[in-house]
């Protein structure tokens, strides 16, 4: 006798998963392997996703932490998160061919902080200490020129050398709501602070958070597919919890699912961080179908049409 499966409604957030910057970075590595042959070195995880990294490794990419691990004569790709200025300078000094896969929206923030610095302003960067994007953005200016603020408490305590001559910029993958709170404190304390009209948080981060906000109040539980070191994925977990679905967790892929955790859940929300491929969502849906009688409803809050061009050196 076949056991009847319990029903499970899955609300699939859209947009979810890969953004244009991640898509471009992966294509850059693939094309660099085609053009230069194996191995192509990649400084840092090209994007924060183990599955993506392992797939590229099989095709001939070698991931390293620092440039001194790249042998002379081999090409190197810089990750989507961006790099401090010292990195391309060192690659140039060693005559290494390099391709910069920094997301154009991160490069835009780099130019912003340079512009403020050139105008004599002290730059306050809102972001998470140690995240590669923050390291890269701070590394656009001389050491000590950027003040990092991670939260409201640090914004309240910030001691600026020249309080009337400040500007702020933000990491691209922060929580929209938390960042608004930090910016509000900075604007109250330093009324003349300059900054972008909207925060530098990118379209993909904003859209994925909006989509998860839309499903959160309707879900008994939410799974965010992503990596623990992926900033935008972790923010999706927090946003889901903050918008009515306390039972939310990050899962790297279907094999890591704790099915007991789903006990009593009738409506499950699923989304994926900007560095998680859609194949991992499909894999989780298939694993759910093995255990439940699944009905899928996709909740789309916006259409995305952003595509970034590849660097000229890699286009035919
Ligand atoms: Fe670019 Fe945003 Fe994607 Fe980061 S999350 S790679 S900033 S589009």
GROMACS .gro file of C-alpha atoms and ligand atoms in nm:
model
  324
    1UNK     CA    1   0.000   0.000   0.000
    2UNK     CA    2   0.142   0.341  -0.092
    3UNK     CA    3   0.159   0.595   0.187
    4UNK     CA    4  -0.030   0.918   0.114
    5UNK     CA    5   0.191   1.220   0.123
    6UNK     CA    6   0.096   1.523   0.328
    7UNK     CA    7   0.012   1.838   0.130
    8UNK     CA    8   0.266   2.122   0.131
    9UNK     CA    9   0.215   2.459  -0.034
   10UNK     CA   10   0.539   2.623  -0.140
   11UNK     CA   11   0.548   2.998  -0.191
   12UNK     CA   12   0.842   3.069  -0.416
   13UNK     CA   13   0.976   3.424  -0.384
   14UNK     CA   14   1.066   3.601  -0.708
   15UNK     CA   15   1.306   3.753  -0.784
   16UNK     CA   16   1.547   3.514  -0.611
   17UNK     CA   17   1.891   3.368  -0.678
   18UNK     CA   18   2.151   3.485  -0.927
   19UNK     CA   19   2.188   3.857  -0.989
   20UNK     CA   20   2.348   4.017  -1.295
   21UNK     CA   21   2.680   4.073  -1.114
   22UNK     CA   22   2.713   3.706  -1.014
   23UNK     CA   23   2.608   3.586  -1.357
   24UNK     CA   24   2.873   3.809  -1.516
   25UNK     CA   25   3.146   3.698  -1.273
   26UNK     CA   26   3.082   3.329  -1.347
   27UNK     CA   27   3.081   3.392  -1.722
   28UNK     CA   28   3.411   3.579  -1.687
   29UNK     CA   29   3.576   3.275  -1.526
   30UNK     CA   30   3.428   3.038  -1.787
   31UNK     CA   31   3.540   3.257  -2.075
   32UNK     CA   32   3.885   3.310  -1.925
   33UNK     CA   33   3.928   2.930  -1.910
   34UNK     CA   34   3.822   2.902  -2.277
   35UNK     CA   35   4.058   3.181  -2.379
   36UNK     CA   36   4.368   3.106  -2.171
   37UNK     CA   37   4.327   2.732  -2.109
   38UNK     CA   38   4.347   2.557  -1.770
   39UNK     CA   39   4.425   2.654  -1.506
   40UNK     CA   40   4.287   3.004  -1.456
   41UNK     CA   41   4.345   3.136  -1.105
   42UNK     CA   42   4.069   3.315  -0.918
   43UNK     CA   43   4.150   3.534  -0.620
   44UNK     CA   44   3.888   3.453  -0.353
   45UNK     CA   45   3.561   3.266  -0.405
   46UNK     CA   46   3.431   3.425  -0.726
   47UNK     CA   47   3.092   3.444  -0.552
   48UNK     CA   48   2.997   3.312  -0.211
   49UNK     CA   49   2.860   2.974  -0.312
   50UNK     CA   50   3.035   2.640  -0.268
   51UNK     CA   51   2.839   2.471  -0.546
   52UNK     CA   52   2.939   2.743  -0.797
   53UNK     CA   53   3.303   2.728  -0.684
   54UNK     CA   54   3.320   2.347  -0.713
   55UNK     CA   55   3.160   2.352  -1.059
   56UNK     CA   56   3.419   2.606  -1.180
   57UNK     CA   57   3.702   2.406  -1.019
   58UNK     CA   58   3.599   2.104  -1.227
   59UNK     CA   59   3.625   2.321  -1.540
   60UNK     CA   60   3.977   2.440  -1.459
   61UNK     CA   61   3.957   2.728  -1.211
   62UNK     CA   62   4.194   2.731  -0.913
   63UNK     CA   63   4.080   2.943  -0.619
   64UNK     CA   64   4.347   3.114  -0.410
   65UNK     CA   65   4.344   3.359  -0.121
   66UNK     CA   66   4.622   3.586  -0.236
   67UNK     CA   67   4.812   3.676  -0.552
   68UNK     CA   68   5.138   3.523  -0.428
   69UNK     CA   69   4.975   3.182  -0.482
   70UNK     CA   70   4.937   3.256  -0.857
   71UNK     CA   71   5.237   3.130  -1.056
   72UNK     CA   72   5.404   3.374  -1.298
   73UNK     CA   73   5.255   3.359  -1.646
   74UNK     CA   74   4.906   3.237  -1.547
   75UNK     CA   75   4.598   3.460  -1.569
   76UNK     CA   76   4.402   3.559  -1.260
   77UNK     CA   77   4.043   3.674  -1.213
   78UNK     CA   78   3.938   3.905  -0.926
   79UNK     CA   79   3.609   3.819  -0.757
   80UNK     CA   80   3.272   3.999  -0.792
   81UNK     CA   81   3.316   4.160  -0.450
   82UNK     CA   82   3.593   4.391  -0.568
   83UNK     CA   83   3.954   4.425  -0.459
   84UNK     CA   84   4.170   4.690  -0.289
   85UNK     CA   85   4.378   4.897  -0.533
   86UNK     CA   86   4.693   4.721  -0.414
   87UNK     CA   87   4.580   4.395  -0.581
   88UNK     CA   88   4.572   4.504  -0.950
   89UNK     CA   89   4.884   4.711  -0.880
   90UNK     CA   90   5.067   4.399  -0.759
   91UNK     CA   91   4.936   4.193  -1.055
   92UNK     CA   92   5.066   4.465  -1.288
   93UNK     CA   93   5.403   4.469  -1.116
   94UNK     CA   94   5.429   4.093  -1.171
   95UNK     CA   95   5.309   4.123  -1.532
   96UNK     CA   96   5.018   3.887  -1.464
   97UNK     CA   97   4.722   3.899  -1.704
   98UNK     CA   98   4.420   3.972  -1.492
   99UNK     CA   99   4.050   4.007  -1.550
  100UNK     CA  100   3.850   4.207  -1.299
  101UNK     CA  101   3.508   4.048  -1.228
  102UNK     CA  102   3.411   4.318  -0.976
  103UNK     CA  103   3.038   4.380  -1.011
  104UNK     CA  104   2.981   4.715  -1.187
  105UNK     CA  105   2.758   4.820  -0.896
  106UNK     CA  106   3.048   4.767  -0.655
  107UNK     CA  107   3.280   4.959  -0.891
  108UNK     CA  108   3.027   5.243  -0.879
  109UNK     CA  109   3.069   5.260  -0.499
  110UNK     CA  110   3.449   5.257  -0.545
  111UNK     CA  111   3.423   5.562  -0.770
  112UNK     CA  112   3.190   5.734  -0.520
  113UNK     CA  113   3.435   5.699  -0.231
  114UNK     CA  114   3.722   5.818  -0.452
  115UNK     CA  115   3.520   6.124  -0.555
  116UNK     CA  116   3.443   6.213  -0.192
  117UNK     CA  117   3.805   6.165  -0.090
  118UNK     CA  118   3.925   6.383  -0.378
  119UNK     CA  119   3.682   6.652  -0.259
  120UNK     CA  120   3.845   6.638   0.085
  121UNK     CA  121   3.559   6.460   0.264
  122UNK     CA  122   3.607   6.185   0.521
  123UNK     CA  123   3.418   5.876   0.402
  124UNK     CA  124   3.200   5.675   0.641
  125UNK     CA  125   3.137   5.328   0.500
  126UNK     CA  126   2.834   5.138   0.630
  127UNK     CA  127   2.912   4.767   0.608
  128UNK     CA  128   3.038   4.453   0.779
  129UNK     CA  129   3.402   4.445   0.892
  130UNK     CA  130   3.607   4.185   0.710
  131UNK     CA  131   3.359   4.120   0.427
  132UNK     CA  132   3.560   4.113   0.100
  133UNK     CA  133   3.348   4.390  -0.051
  134UNK     CA  134   3.419   4.615   0.248
  135UNK     CA  135   3.791   4.531   0.233
  136UNK     CA  136   3.787   4.618  -0.139
  137UNK     CA  137   3.599   4.946  -0.096
  138UNK     CA  138   3.815   5.060   0.197
  139UNK     CA  139   4.118   4.969  -0.012
  140UNK     CA  140   4.028   5.226  -0.278
  141UNK     CA  141   4.157   5.498  -0.045
  142UNK     CA  142   4.474   5.529   0.164
  143UNK     CA  143   4.473   5.340   0.492
  144UNK     CA  144   4.276   5.519   0.763
  145UNK     CA  145   4.080   5.738   0.517
  146UNK     CA  146   3.756   5.537   0.555
  147UNK     CA  147   3.565   5.507   0.884
  148UNK     CA  148   3.363   5.185   0.906
  149UNK     CA  149   3.024   5.183   1.077
  150UNK     CA  150   2.851   4.848   1.123
  151UNK     CA  151   2.536   4.937   1.317
  152UNK     CA  152   2.327   5.208   1.482
  153UNK     CA  153   2.533   5.197   1.804
  154UNK     CA  154   2.856   5.263   1.611
  155UNK     CA  155   2.685   5.543   1.417
  156UNK     CA  156   2.584   5.701   1.750
  157UNK     CA  157   2.940   5.672   1.883
  158UNK     CA  158   3.122   5.778   1.565
  159UNK     CA  159   3.391   6.038   1.633
  160UNK     CA  160   3.455   6.213   1.302
  161UNK     CA  161   3.768   6.427   1.264
  162UNK     CA  162   3.583   6.692   1.060
  163UNK     CA  163   3.209   6.653   1.133
  164UNK     CA  164   3.104   6.913   0.874
  165UNK     CA  165   3.291   6.746   0.593
  166UNK     CA  166   3.167   6.388   0.578
  167UNK     CA  167   3.019   6.156   0.317
  168UNK     CA  168   2.881   5.805   0.347
  169UNK     CA  169   2.867   5.505   0.118
  170UNK     CA  170   2.729   5.156   0.186
  171UNK     CA  171   2.805   4.794   0.115
  172UNK     CA  172   2.574   4.675  -0.166
  173UNK     CA  173   2.427   4.374   0.014
  174UNK     CA  174   2.298   4.515   0.342
  175UNK     CA  175   1.951   4.505   0.494
  176UNK     CA  176   1.758   4.795   0.342
  177UNK     CA  177   1.574   4.861   0.671
  178UNK     CA  178   1.883   4.843   0.898
  179UNK     CA  179   2.078   5.071   0.665
  180UNK     CA  180   1.801   5.329   0.665
  181UNK     CA  181   1.825   5.332   1.046
  182UNK     CA  182   2.204   5.384   1.038
  183UNK     CA  183   2.180   5.658   0.774
  184UNK     CA  184   1.910   5.832   0.982
  185UNK     CA  185   2.148   5.844   1.282
  186UNK     CA  186   2.435   5.977   1.069
  187UNK     CA  187   2.210   6.244   0.915
  188UNK     CA  188   2.084   6.351   1.257
  189UNK     CA  189   2.433   6.372   1.406
  190UNK     CA  190   2.605   6.517   1.098
  191UNK     CA  191   2.339   6.716   0.909
  192UNK     CA  192   2.573   6.816   0.626
  193UNK     CA  193   2.687   6.457   0.554
  194UNK     CA  194   2.677   6.379   0.182
  195UNK     CA  195   2.558   6.048   0.045
  196UNK     CA  196   2.384   5.874  -0.243
  197UNK     CA  197   2.016   5.965  -0.304
  198UNK     CA  198   1.930   5.608  -0.220
  199UNK     CA  199   2.177   5.387  -0.035
  200UNK     CA  200   2.428   5.196  -0.247
  201UNK     CA  201   2.239   4.875  -0.174
  202UNK     CA  202   2.202   4.717  -0.516
  203UNK     CA  203   1.882   4.643  -0.708
  204UNK     CA  204   1.925   4.266  -0.657
  205UNK     CA  205   1.957   4.290  -0.278
  206UNK     CA  206   1.662   4.529  -0.260
  207UNK     CA  207   1.439   4.315  -0.485
  208UNK     CA  208   1.518   3.987  -0.305
  209UNK     CA  209   1.440   4.147   0.032
  210UNK     CA  210   1.112   4.293  -0.103
  211UNK     CA  211   1.009   3.951  -0.239
  212UNK     CA  212   1.079   3.777   0.092
  213UNK     CA  213   0.886   4.049   0.279
  214UNK     CA  214   0.587   3.972   0.053
  215UNK     CA  215   0.582   3.600   0.135
  216UNK     CA  216   0.695   3.606   0.500
  217UNK     CA  217   0.358   3.684   0.663
  218UNK     CA  218   0.194   3.401   0.463
  219UNK     CA  219   0.449   3.129   0.551
  220UNK     CA  220   0.481   2.890   0.846
  221UNK     CA  221   0.851   2.850   0.765
  222UNK     CA  222   1.100   2.988   0.512
  223UNK     CA  223   1.416   2.837   0.369
  224UNK     CA  224   1.676   3.070   0.224
  225UNK     CA  225   1.915   2.885  -0.005
  226UNK     CA  226   2.260   3.038   0.029
  227UNK     CA  227   2.596   3.028   0.199
  228UNK     CA  228   2.665   3.143   0.556
  229UNK     CA  229   2.936   3.381   0.427
  230UNK     CA  230   2.696   3.535   0.173
  231UNK     CA  231   2.591   3.871   0.312
  232UNK     CA  232   2.278   3.909   0.101
  233UNK     CA  233   2.161   3.555   0.190
  234UNK     CA  234   2.203   3.617   0.563
  235UNK     CA  235   2.009   3.943   0.530
  236UNK     CA  236   1.722   3.749   0.366
  237UNK     CA  237   1.702   3.525   0.674
  238UNK     CA  238   1.685   3.831   0.902
  239UNK     CA  239   1.430   4.009   0.683
  240UNK     CA  240   1.202   3.703   0.671
  241UNK     CA  241   1.218   3.672   1.050
  242UNK     CA  242   1.155   4.044   1.093
  243UNK     CA  243   0.850   4.037   0.865
  244UNK     CA  244   0.651   3.767   1.033
  245UNK     CA  245   0.821   3.432   0.980
  246UNK     CA  246   1.040   3.359   1.281
  247UNK     CA  247   1.088   3.000   1.162
  248UNK     CA  248   1.341   3.085   0.890
  249UNK     CA  249   1.674   2.924   0.822
  250UNK     CA  250   1.960   2.921   0.577
  251UNK     CA  251   2.024   2.595   0.391
  252UNK     CA  252   2.312   2.548   0.147
  253UNK     CA  253   2.136   2.281  -0.057
  254UNK     CA  254   1.865   2.013  -0.034
  255UNK     CA  255   2.101   1.757   0.120
  256UNK     CA  256   2.139   1.984   0.426
  257UNK     CA  257   1.764   2.007   0.490
  258UNK     CA  258   1.648   1.904   0.834
  259UNK     CA  259   1.310   1.754   0.745
  260UNK     CA  260   1.200   1.724   1.109
  261UNK     CA  261   1.221   2.102   1.126
  262UNK     CA  262   0.936   2.110   0.872
  263UNK     CA  263   0.698   1.915   1.099
  264UNK     CA  264   0.363   2.091   1.115
  265UNK     CA  265   0.442   2.330   0.830
  266UNK     CA  266   0.162   2.372   0.572
  267UNK     CA  267   0.310   2.665   0.382
  268UNK     CA  268   0.680   2.678   0.315
  269UNK     CA  269   0.848   2.983   0.163
  270UNK     CA  270   1.160   2.936  -0.048
  271UNK     CA  271   1.402   3.200  -0.174
  272UNK     CA  272   1.769   3.207  -0.269
  273UNK     CA  273   2.051   3.457  -0.221
  274UNK     CA  274   2.208   3.637  -0.517
  275UNK     CA  275   2.495   3.387  -0.534
  276UNK     CA  276   2.279   3.071  -0.529
  277UNK     CA  277   2.199   2.911  -0.866
  278UNK     CA  278   1.842   2.819  -0.961
  279UNK     CA  279   1.951   2.454  -0.989
  280UNK     CA  280   1.973   2.446  -0.607
  281UNK     CA  281   1.614   2.573  -0.582
  282UNK     CA  282   1.502   2.303  -0.830
  283UNK     CA  283   1.689   2.043  -0.624
  284UNK     CA  284   1.510   2.151  -0.305
  285UNK     CA  285   1.170   2.149  -0.478
  286UNK     CA  286   1.239   1.795  -0.603
  287UNK     CA  287   1.337   1.685  -0.250
  288UNK     CA  288   1.012   1.836  -0.115
  289UNK     CA  289   0.811   1.652  -0.383
  290UNK     CA  290   0.962   1.321  -0.273
  291UNK     CA  291   0.817   1.377   0.075
  292UNK     CA  292   0.505   1.589   0.022
  293UNK     CA  293   0.220   1.647  -0.219
  294UNK     CA  294   0.354   1.984  -0.329
  295UNK     CA  295   0.168   2.280  -0.476
  296UNK     CA  296   0.396   2.564  -0.590
  297UNK     CA  297   0.286   2.924  -0.609
  298UNK     CA  298   0.540   3.181  -0.731
  299UNK     CA  299   0.500   3.528  -0.579
  300UNK     CA  300   0.673   3.781  -0.803
  301UNK     CA  301   0.714   4.135  -0.672
  302UNK     CA  302   0.912   4.273  -0.967
  303UNK     CA  303   1.069   4.179  -1.302
  304UNK     CA  304   1.445   4.210  -1.340
  305UNK     CA  305   1.605   4.295  -1.672
  306UNK     CA  306   1.954   4.404  -1.561
  307UNK     CA  307   2.240   4.250  -1.761
  308UNK     CA  308   2.604   4.359  -1.734
  309UNK     CA  309   2.845   4.352  -2.027
  310UNK     CA  310   3.153   4.131  -2.010
  311UNK     CA  311   3.498   4.293  -2.010
  312UNK     CA  312   3.606   4.370  -2.368
  313UNK     CA  313   3.910   4.142  -2.342
  314UNK     CA  314   3.681   3.837  -2.314
  315UNK     CA  315   3.427   3.917  -2.581
  316UNK     CA  316   3.509   3.720  -2.898
  317LIG    FE1  317   2.636   4.317  -0.794
  317LIG    FE2  318   2.432   4.334  -0.623
  317LIG    FE3  319   2.490   4.104  -0.735
  317LIG    FE4  320   2.656   4.209  -0.552
  317LIG     S1  321   2.445   4.135  -0.517
  317LIG     S2  322   2.713   4.112  -0.744
  317LIG     S3  323   2.635   4.427  -0.602
  317LIG     S4  324   2.419   4.290  -0.843
   0.00000   0.00000   0.00000
